[in-house]
Coordinates of C-alpha atoms in Angstrom, one line a residue:
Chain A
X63 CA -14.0 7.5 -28.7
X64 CA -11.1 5.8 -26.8
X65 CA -11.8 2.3 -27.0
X66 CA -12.5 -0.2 -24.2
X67 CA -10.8 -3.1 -23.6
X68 CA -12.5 -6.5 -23.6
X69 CA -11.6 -7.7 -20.3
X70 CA -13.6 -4.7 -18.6
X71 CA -16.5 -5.8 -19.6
X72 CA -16.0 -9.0 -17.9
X73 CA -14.9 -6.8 -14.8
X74 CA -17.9 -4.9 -15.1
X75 CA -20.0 -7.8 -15.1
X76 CA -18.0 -9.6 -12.2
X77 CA -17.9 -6.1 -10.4
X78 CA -18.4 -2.5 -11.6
X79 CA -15.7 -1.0 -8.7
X80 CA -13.2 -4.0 -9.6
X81 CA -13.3 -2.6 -13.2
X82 CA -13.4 0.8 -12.1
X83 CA -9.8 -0.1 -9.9
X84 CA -8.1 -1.7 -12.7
X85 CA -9.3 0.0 -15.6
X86 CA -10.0 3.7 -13.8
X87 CA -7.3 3.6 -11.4
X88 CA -5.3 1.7 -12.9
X89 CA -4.4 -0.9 -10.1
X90 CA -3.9 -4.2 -10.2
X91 CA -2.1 -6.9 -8.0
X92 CA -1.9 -10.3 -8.0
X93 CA -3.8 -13.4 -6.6
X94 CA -3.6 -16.8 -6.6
X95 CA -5.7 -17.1 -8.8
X96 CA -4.7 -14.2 -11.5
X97 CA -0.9 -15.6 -11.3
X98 CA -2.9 -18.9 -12.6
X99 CA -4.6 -17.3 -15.3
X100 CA -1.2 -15.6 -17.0
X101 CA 0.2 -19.4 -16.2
X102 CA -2.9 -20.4 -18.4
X103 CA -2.5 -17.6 -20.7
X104 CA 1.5 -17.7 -21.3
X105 CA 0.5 -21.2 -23.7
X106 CA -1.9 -18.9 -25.7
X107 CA -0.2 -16.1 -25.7
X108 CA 2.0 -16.1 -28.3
X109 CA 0.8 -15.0 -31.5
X110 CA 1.1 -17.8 -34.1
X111 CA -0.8 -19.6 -37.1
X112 CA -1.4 -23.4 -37.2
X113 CA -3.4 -25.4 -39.5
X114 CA -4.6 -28.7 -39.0
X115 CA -7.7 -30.5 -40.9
X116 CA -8.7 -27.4 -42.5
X117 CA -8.5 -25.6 -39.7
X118 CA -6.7 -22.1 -39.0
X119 CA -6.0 -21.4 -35.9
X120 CA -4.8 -17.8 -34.5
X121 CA -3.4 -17.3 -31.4
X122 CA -3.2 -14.0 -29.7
X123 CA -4.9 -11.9 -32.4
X124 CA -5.6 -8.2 -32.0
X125 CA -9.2 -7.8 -31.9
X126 CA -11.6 -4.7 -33.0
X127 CA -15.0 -3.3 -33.3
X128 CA -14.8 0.6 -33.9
X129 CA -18.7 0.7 -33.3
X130 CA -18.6 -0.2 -30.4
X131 CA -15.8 0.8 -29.4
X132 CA -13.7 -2.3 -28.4
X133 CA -10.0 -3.6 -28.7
X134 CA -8.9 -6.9 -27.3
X135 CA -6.8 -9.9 -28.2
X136 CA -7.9 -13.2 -28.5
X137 CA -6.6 -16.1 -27.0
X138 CA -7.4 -18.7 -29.9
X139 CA -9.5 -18.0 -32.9
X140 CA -10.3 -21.2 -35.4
X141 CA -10.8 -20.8 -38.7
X142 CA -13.5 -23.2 -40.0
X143 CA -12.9 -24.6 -43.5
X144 CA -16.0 -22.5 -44.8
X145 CA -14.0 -19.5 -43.1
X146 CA -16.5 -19.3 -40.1
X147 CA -14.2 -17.3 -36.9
X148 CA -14.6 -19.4 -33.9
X149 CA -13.3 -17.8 -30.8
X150 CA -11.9 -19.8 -27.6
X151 CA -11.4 -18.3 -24.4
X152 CA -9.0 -20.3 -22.2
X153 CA -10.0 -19.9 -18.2
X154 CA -8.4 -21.0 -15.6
X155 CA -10.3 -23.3 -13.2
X156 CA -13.3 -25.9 -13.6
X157 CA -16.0 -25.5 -15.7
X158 CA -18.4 -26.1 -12.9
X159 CA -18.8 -22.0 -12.3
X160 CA -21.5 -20.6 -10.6
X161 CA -24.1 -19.4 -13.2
X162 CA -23.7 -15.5 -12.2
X163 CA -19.5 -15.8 -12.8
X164 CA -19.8 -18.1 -15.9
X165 CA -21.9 -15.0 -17.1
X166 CA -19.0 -12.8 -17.1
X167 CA -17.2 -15.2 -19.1
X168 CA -19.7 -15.6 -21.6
X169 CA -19.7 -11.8 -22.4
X170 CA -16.3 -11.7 -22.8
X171 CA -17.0 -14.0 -25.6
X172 CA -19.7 -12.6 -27.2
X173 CA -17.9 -9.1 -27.0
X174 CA -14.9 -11.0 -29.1
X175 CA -18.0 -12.6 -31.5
X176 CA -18.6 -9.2 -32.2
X177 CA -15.2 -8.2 -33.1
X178 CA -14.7 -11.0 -35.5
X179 CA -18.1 -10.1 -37.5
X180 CA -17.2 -6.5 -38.1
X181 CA -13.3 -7.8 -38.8
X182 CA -14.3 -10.3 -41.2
X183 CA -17.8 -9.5 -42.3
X184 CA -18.9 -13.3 -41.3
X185 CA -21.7 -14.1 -39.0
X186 CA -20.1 -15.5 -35.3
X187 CA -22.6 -17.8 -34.3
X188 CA -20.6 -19.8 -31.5
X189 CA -17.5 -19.5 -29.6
X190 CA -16.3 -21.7 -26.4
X191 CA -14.4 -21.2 -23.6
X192 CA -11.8 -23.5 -22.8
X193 CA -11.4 -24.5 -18.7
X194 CA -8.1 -26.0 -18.2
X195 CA -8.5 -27.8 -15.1
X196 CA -11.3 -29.3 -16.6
X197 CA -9.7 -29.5 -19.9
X198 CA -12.9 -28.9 -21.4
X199 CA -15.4 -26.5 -23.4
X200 CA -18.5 -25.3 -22.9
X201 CA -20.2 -24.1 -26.0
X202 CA -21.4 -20.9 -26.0
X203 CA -24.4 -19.9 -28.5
X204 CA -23.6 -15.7 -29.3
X205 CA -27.3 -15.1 -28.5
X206 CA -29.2 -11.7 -29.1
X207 CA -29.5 -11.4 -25.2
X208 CA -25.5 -11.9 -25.2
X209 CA -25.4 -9.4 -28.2
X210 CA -27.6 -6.8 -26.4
X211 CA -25.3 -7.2 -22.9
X212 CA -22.2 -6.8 -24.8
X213 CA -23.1 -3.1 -26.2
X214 CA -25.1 -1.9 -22.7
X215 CA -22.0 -3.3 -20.6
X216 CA -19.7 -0.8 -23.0
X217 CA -21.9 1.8 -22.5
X218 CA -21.9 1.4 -18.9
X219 CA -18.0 0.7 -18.6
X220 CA -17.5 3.8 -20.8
X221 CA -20.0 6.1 -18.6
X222 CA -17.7 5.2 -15.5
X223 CA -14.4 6.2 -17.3
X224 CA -16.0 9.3 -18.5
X225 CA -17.6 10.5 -15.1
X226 CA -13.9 9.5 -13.3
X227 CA -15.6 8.2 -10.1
X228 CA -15.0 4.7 -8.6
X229 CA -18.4 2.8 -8.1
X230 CA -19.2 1.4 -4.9
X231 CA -18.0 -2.2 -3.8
X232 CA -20.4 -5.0 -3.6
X233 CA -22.8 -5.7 -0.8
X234 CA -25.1 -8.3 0.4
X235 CA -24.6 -12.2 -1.3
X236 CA -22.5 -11.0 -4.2
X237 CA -20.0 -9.4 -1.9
X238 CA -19.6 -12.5 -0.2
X239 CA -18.8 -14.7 -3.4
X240 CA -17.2 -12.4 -5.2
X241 CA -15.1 -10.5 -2.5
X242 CA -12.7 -13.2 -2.0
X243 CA -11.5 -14.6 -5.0
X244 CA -10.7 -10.9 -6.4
X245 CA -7.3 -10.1 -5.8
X246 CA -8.4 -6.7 -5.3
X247 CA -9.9 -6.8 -2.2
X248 CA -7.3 -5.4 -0.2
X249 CA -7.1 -2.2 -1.8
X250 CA -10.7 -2.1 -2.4
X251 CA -11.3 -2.5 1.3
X252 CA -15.0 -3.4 1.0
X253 CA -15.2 -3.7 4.8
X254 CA -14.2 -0.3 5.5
X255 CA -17.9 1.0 4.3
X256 CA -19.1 5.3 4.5
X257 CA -21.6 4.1 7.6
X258 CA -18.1 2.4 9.6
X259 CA -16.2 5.1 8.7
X260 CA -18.5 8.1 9.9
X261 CA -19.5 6.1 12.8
X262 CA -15.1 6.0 13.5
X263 CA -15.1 9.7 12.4
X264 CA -17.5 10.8 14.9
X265 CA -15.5 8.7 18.2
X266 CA -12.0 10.0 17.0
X267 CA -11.9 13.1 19.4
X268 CA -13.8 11.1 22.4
X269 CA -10.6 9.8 24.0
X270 CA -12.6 6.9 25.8
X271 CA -13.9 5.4 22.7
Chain B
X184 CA -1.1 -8.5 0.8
X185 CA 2.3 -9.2 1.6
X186 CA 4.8 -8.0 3.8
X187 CA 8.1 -8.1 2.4
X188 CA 11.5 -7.4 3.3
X189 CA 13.1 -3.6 3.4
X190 CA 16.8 -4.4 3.1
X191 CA 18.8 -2.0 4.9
X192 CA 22.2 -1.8 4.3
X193 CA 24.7 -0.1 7.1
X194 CA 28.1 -1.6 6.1
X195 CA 30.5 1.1 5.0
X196 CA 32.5 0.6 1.8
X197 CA 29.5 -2.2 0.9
X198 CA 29.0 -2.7 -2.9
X199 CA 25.5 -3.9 -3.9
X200 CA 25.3 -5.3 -7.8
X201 CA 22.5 -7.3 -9.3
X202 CA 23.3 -11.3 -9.8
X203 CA 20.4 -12.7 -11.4
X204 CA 17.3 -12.4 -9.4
X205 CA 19.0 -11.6 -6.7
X206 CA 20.9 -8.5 -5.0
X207 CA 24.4 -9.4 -4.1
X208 CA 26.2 -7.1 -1.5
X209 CA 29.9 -7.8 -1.6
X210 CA 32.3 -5.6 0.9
X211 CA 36.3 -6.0 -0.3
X212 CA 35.1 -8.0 -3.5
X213 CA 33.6 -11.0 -1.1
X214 CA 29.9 -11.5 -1.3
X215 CA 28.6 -11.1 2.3
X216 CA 24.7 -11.7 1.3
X217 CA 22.5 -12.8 -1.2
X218 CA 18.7 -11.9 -1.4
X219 CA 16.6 -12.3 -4.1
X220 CA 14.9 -9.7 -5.2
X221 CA 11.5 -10.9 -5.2
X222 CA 11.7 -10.5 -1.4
X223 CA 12.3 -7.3 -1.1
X224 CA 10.0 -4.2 -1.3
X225 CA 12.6 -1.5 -0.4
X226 CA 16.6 -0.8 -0.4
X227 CA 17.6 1.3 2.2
X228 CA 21.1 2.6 2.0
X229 CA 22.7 4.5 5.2
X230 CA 25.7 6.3 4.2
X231 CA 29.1 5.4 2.1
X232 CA 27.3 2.3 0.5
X233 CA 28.2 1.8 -3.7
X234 CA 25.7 0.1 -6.0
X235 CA 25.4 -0.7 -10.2
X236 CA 23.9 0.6 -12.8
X237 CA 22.2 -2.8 -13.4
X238 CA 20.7 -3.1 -10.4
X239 CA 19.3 -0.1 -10.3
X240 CA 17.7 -0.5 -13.3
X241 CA 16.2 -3.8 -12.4
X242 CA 14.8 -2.1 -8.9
X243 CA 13.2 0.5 -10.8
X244 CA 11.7 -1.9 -13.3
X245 CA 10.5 -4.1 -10.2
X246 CA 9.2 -1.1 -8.6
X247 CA 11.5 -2.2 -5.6
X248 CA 12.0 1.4 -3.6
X249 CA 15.8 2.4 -3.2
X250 CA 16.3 5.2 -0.7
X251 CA 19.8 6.7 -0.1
X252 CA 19.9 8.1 3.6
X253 CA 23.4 9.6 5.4
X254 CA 25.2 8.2 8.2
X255 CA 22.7 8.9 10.0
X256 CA 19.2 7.9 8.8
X257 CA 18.6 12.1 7.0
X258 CA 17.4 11.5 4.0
X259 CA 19.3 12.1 0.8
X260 CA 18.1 10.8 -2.3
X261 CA 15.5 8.0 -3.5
X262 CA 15.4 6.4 -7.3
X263 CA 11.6 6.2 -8.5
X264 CA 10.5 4.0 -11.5
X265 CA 8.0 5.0 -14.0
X266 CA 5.8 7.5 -12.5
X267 CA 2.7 4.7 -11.9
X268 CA -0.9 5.8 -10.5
X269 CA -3.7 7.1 -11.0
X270 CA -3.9 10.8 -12.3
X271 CA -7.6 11.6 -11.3
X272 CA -6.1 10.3 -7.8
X273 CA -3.2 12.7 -7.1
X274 CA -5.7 15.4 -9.3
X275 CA -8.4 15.5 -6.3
X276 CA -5.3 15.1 -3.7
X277 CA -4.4 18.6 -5.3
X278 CA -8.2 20.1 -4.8
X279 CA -8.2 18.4 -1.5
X280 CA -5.2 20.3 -0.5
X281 CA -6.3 23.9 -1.5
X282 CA -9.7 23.4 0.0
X283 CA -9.4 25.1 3.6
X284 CA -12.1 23.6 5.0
X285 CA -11.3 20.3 4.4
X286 CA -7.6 20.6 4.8
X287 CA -8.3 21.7 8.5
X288 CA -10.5 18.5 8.8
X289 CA -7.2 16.4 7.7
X290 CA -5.1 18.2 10.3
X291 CA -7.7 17.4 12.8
X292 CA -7.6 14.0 12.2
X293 CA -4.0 13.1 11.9
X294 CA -3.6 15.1 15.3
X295 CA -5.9 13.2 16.9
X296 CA -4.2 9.8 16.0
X297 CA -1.3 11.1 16.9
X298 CA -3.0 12.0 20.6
X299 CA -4.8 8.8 20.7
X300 CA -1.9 6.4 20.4
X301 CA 0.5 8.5 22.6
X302 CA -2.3 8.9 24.9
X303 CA -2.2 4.8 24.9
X304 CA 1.5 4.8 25.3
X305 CA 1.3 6.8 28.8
X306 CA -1.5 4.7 29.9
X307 CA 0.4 1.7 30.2
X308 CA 3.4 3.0 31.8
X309 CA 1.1 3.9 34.3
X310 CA 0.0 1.0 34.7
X311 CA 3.0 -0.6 34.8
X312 CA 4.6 1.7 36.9
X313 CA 6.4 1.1 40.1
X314 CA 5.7 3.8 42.0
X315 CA 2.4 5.3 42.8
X316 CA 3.8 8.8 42.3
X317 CA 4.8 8.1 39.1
X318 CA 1.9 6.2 38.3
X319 CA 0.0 9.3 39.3
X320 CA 2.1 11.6 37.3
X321 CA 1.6 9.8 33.9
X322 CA -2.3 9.8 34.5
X323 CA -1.9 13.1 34.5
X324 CA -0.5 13.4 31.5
X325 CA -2.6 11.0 30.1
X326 CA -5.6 13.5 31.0
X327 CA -4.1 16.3 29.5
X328 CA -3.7 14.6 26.5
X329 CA -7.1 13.8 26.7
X330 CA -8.0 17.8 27.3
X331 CA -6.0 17.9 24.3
X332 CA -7.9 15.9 21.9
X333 CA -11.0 17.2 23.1
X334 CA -10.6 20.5 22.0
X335 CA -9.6 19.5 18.7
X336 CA -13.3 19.7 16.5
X337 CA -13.3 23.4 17.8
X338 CA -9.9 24.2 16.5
X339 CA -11.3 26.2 13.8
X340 CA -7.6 27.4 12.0
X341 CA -4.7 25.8 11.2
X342 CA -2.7 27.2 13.6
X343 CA -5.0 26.3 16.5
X344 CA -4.9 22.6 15.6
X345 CA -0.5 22.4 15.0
X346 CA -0.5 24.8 18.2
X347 CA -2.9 21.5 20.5
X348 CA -0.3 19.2 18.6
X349 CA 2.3 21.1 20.2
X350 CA 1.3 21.4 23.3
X351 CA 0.4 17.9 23.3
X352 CA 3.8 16.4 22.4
X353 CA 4.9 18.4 25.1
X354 CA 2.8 16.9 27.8
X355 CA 3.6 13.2 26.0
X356 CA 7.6 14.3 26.1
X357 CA 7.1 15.4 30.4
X358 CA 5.9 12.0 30.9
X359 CA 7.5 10.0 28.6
X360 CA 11.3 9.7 31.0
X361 CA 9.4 8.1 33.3
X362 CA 9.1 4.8 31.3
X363 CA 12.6 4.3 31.0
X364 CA 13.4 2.1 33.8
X365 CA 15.0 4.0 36.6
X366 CA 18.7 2.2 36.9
X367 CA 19.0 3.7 32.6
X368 CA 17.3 7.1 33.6
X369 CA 20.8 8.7 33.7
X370 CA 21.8 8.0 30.7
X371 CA 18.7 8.3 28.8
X372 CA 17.1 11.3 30.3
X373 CA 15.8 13.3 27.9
X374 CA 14.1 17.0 28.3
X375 CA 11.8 17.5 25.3
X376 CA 12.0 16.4 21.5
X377 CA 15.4 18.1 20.6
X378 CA 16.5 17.4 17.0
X379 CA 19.3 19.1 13.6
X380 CA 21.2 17.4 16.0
X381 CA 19.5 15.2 19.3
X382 CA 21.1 16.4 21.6
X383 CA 21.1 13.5 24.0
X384 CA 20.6 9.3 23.7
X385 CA 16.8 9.4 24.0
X386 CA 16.7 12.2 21.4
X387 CA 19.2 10.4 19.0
X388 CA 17.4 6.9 19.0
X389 CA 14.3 8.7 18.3
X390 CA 15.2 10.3 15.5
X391 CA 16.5 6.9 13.9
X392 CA 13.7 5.1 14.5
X393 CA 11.3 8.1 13.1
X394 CA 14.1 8.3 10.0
X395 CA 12.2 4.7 9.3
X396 CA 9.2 5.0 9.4
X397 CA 9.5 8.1 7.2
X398 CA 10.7 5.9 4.4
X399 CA 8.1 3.4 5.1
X400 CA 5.3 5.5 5.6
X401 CA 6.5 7.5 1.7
X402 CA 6.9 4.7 0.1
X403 CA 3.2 3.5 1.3
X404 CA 1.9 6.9 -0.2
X405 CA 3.8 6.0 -3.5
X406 CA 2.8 2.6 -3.4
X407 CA -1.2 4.3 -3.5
X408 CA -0.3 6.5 -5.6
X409 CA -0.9 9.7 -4.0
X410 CA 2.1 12.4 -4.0
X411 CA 3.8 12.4 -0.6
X412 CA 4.4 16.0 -0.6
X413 CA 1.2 17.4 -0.8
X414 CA 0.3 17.3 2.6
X415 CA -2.8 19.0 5.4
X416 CA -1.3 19.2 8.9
X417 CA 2.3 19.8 7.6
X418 CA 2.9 23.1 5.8
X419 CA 4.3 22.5 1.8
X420 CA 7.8 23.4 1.7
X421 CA 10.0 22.2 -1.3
X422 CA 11.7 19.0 -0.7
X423 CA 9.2 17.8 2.1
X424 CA 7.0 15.1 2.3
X425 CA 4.2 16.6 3.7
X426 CA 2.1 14.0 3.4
X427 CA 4.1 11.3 5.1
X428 CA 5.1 13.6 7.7
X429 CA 1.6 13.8 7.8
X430 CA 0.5 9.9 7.9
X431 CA 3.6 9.0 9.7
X432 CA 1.9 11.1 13.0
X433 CA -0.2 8.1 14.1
X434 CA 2.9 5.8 14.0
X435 CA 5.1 7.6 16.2
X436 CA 4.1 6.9 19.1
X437 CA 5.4 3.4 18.1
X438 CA 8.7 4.5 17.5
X439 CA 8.7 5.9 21.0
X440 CA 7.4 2.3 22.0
X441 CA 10.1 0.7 20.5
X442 CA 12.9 3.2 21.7
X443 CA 11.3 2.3 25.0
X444 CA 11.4 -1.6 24.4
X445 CA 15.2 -1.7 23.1
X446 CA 16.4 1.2 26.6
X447 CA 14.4 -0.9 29.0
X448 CA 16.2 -4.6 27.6
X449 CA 19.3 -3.1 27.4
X450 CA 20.2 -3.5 23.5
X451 CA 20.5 -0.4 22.9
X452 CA 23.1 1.5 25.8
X453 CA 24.8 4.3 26.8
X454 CA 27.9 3.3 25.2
X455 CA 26.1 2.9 21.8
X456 CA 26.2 5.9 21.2
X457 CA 28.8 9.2 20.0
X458 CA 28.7 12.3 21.9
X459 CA 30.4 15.4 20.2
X460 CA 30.1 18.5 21.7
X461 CA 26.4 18.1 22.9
X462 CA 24.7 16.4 19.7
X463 CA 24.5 12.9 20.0
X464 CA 23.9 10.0 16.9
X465 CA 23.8 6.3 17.2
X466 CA 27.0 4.3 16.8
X467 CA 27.3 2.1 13.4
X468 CA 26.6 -1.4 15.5
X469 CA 23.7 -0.3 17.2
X470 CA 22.0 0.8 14.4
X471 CA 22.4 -2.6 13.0
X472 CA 20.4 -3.8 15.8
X473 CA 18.0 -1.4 15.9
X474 CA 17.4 -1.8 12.3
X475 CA 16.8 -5.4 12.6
X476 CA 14.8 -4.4 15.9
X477 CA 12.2 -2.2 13.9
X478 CA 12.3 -5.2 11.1
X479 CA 11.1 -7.8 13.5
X480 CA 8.4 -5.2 15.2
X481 CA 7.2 -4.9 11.8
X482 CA 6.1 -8.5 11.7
X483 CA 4.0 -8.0 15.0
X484 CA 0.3 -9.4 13.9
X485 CA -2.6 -6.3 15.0
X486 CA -5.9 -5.9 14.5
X487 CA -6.8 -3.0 12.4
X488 CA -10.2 -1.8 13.8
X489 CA -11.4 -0.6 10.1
X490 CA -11.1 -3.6 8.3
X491 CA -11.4 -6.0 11.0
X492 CA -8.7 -8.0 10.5
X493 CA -5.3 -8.9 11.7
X494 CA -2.1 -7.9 10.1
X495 CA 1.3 -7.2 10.8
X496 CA 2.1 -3.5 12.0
X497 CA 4.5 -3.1 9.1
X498 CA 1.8 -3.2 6.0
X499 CA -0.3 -0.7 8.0
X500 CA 0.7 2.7 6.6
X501 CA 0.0 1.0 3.2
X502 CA -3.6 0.2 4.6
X503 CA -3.7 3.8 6.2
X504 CA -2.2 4.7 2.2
X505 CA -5.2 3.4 0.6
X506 CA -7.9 4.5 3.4
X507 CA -6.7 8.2 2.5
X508 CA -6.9 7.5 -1.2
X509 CA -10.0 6.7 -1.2
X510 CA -11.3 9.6 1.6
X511 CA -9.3 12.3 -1.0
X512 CA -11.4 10.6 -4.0
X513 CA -14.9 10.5 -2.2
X514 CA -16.7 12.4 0.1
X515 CA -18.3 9.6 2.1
X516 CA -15.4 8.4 3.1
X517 CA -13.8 10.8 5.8
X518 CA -10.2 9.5 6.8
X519 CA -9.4 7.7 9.6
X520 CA -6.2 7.5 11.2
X521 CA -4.6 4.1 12.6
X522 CA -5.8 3.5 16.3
X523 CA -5.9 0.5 17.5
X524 CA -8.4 -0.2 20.6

């Protein structure tokens, strides 16, 4: 089984055709936004050890979980004193996320929860993610819903890799709040849809249209 | 999506080297330009033109094209980084391309982009032309063009459909003279495409300007990842890039605008270029100015009819790029060629 990586299943659950571009196709360009995540990310990044008050804290390690088929890196991982893993994802941007994209950030978490149970044998009940423009956490409780999402998200990301085709873009609401903060757009090209096109397709040869 | 710049270098005996982040072209061991790199998508180099070692490396790491062309725009050589890409893409470009049915549904539709815009291009001289006899002439030709293009969904072989594209570019190439204003007619007269050598001023500029958008329109093809010599209209033939040749059929007729644009204002004349024994090439100035010419038409702001939005003329074959990637990878989505309304 080749083994996903972490970050699709937040694609997926932002958009199934954005994961299927990056992780499927292989594409990827830059946003504003993207180029302010790896600003983000280039603190965390570096893999180090640090202790303070009891606590251990990992940057940048390589995460697992053969089960399920998942590899990753984290961006922080704190060691409790009792040896309890407690992951933080740093985001870029406010905490103040609409419920539907904090979502995808939330799996993400859980997915690396998961990683550091079957890593360490410890139970993961919590992890947080880490806004920087609000310079704040939000708690996240590694529920059995979360759990549940985490394994039907890699089954779905893994169906798509294995049937080769690129899902659909979005439609309707979600296309319009998710369609322009993903610095995919342009070569997703959600306007151009099959109806637009074979509507085009049947005017080309009419010289007047 | 940005547009960014192609440098294109006609200085003979220039010497490009990396310096930093930026390219440095020196000529004599004095540095005549700096332009860092982050600017740039492309390198164009026309002729006796040295570069380094390190900065070729650092173009391929960027993924910053570098095309070698001759003296005259013919294309030589071109330094590719990692192959990047998408292998399921270029697999189903493959299947696309020995499908017969669907390869003759390409050829169609490039043809009629190609007939559409040139179509366009008539129309307006027409319109703008000064003579009613003229004027008459290029509706003529316009109609034709338009017989043309009607006939194309029943051109049921290959053959059939390059045979209409033939006949149309020689309808477009009767009328075309007559938007050259008249006092420049002499010198730019020009009796059908003639080419491996033009063999007169019309022919010449042409074959520059197409020499271009060529490059542009391959490296759009790369840039999607789809193999630019695996084409449908254009027959495979080693060392051809049957695919751009392909895409870059919509897009002439805007070379053919351009030539127009630069005859009619008078930067390009008859003086610019060489005659030798009946084939004729552009002189080294004047391709500096058609070069920067064709940069600055690049910049012109369209509407693309597909996606419904504006942007400038010179990221189009990328957009047209990534509209065929995605027709060769699903059935739903039959390709479109550029026309603007």
């Amino acid at each position: 089984m080749d083994p996903i990586s972490l970050s699709a299943l937040q694609h997926w659950k932002y958009c199934p055709r954005q994961c299927g571009l990056i992780h499927l196709e292989q594409a990827f360009d830059d946003n504003l936004h993207t180029l302010r995540g790896q600003a983000e990310h280039a603190r965390v990044d570096q893999p180090s050890v640090q202790s303070t008050k009891g606590v251990r804290v990992e940057r940048a390690l390589p995460l697992w979980h053969d089960t399920l088929g998942l590899i990753g890196k984290s961006d922080v991982i704190e060691f409790l004193p009792d040896g309890t893993p407690y992951p933080v994802e740093y985001k870029h941007g406010s905490r103040h996320k609409a419920p539907a994209i904090a979502a995808c950030d939330d799996l993400q978490l859980a997915a690396q929860a998961l990683c550091l149970e079957t890593m360490t044998s410890r139970a993961v009940p919590e992890g947080a993610l880490y806004y920087a423009s609000s310079r704040r956490r939000r708690v996240v409780p590694i529920t059995a819903d979360l759990r549940k999402d985490v394994a039907d998200t890699a089954q779905a990301v893994r169906q798509m890799l294995a049937s080769g085709v690129l899902p659909s873009p979005l439609v309707g609401d979600q296309a319009a709040q998710r369609c322009k903060g993903c610095s995919l757009q342009e070569r997703c090209q959600p306007q151009a849809t099959p109806l637009l096109l074979a509507a085009a397709r049947r005017s080309l040869f009419d010289p007047e249209a | 999506m940005q547009l960014l710049n192609t440098l294109y270098v006609t200085l003979p005996d220039a010497w490009l080297r990396l310096d930093n982040d930026t390219l440095r072209i020196e000529v004599e061991r004095e540095t005549r330009l700096r332009v860092p790199l982050h600017h740039l998508t492309a390198v164009v180099c026309f002729g006796h033109v040295g570069l380094s070692a390190p900065l070729m490396h650092r173009l391929a790491d960027e993924g910053i094209a570098l095309v070698l062309l001759d003296a005259n725009g013919r294309f030589k050589a071109r330094l590719e980084g990692a192959v990047s890409g998408n292998v399921l893409l270029r697999q189903a470009q493959f299947a696309r391309g020995a499908d017969a049915a669907y390869v003759l549904d390409m050829a169609r539709s490039f043809v009629a982009g190609k007939i559409k815009n040139t179509r366009q291009v008539l129309q307006r001289g027409a319109r703008e032309a000064k003579s009613a006899d003229e004027a008459a002439v290029l509706i003529r030709r316009a109609d034709d063009l338009a017989a043309s293009l009607r006939v194309l969904p029943e051109a049921t072989t290959l053959d059939t459909v390059r045979g209409v594209e033939g006949e149309a570019a020689r309808q477009y190439f009767s009328g075309l003279p007559l938007l050259v204003r008249p006092d420049q007619r002499e010198h730019f007269a020009m009796d059908g495409r003639t080419r491996r050598p033009p063999r007169d001023r019309f022919n010449a500029l042409l074959s520059f300007l197409y020499a271009m958008w060529m490059n542009d329109c391959r490296s759009a093809l790369e840039a999607a990842g789809l193999d630019p010599q695996v084409g449908f209209l254009h027959a495979l033939r080693p060392g051809r890039a049957a695919l751009a040749l392909d895409v870059m059929e919509e897009f002439r007729p805007w070379a053919d605008r351009l030539a127009l644009t630069l005859i009619n204002r008078g930067q390009v004349q008859a003086d610019d270029f060489d005659l030798r024994e009946g084939s004729v090439s552009l002189q080294g100035d004047a391709r500096k100015s058609v070069v920067t010419a064709y940069q600055e038409r690049k910049k012109d702001e369209i509407t693309h009819p597909l996606l419904a939005q504006s942007l400038p003329l010179g990221l189009v074959p990328l957009v047209q790029a990534r509209l065929l990637a995605r027709a060769l990878r699903d059935d739903a989505m039959p390709y479109l060629p550029f026309v603007p309304r």
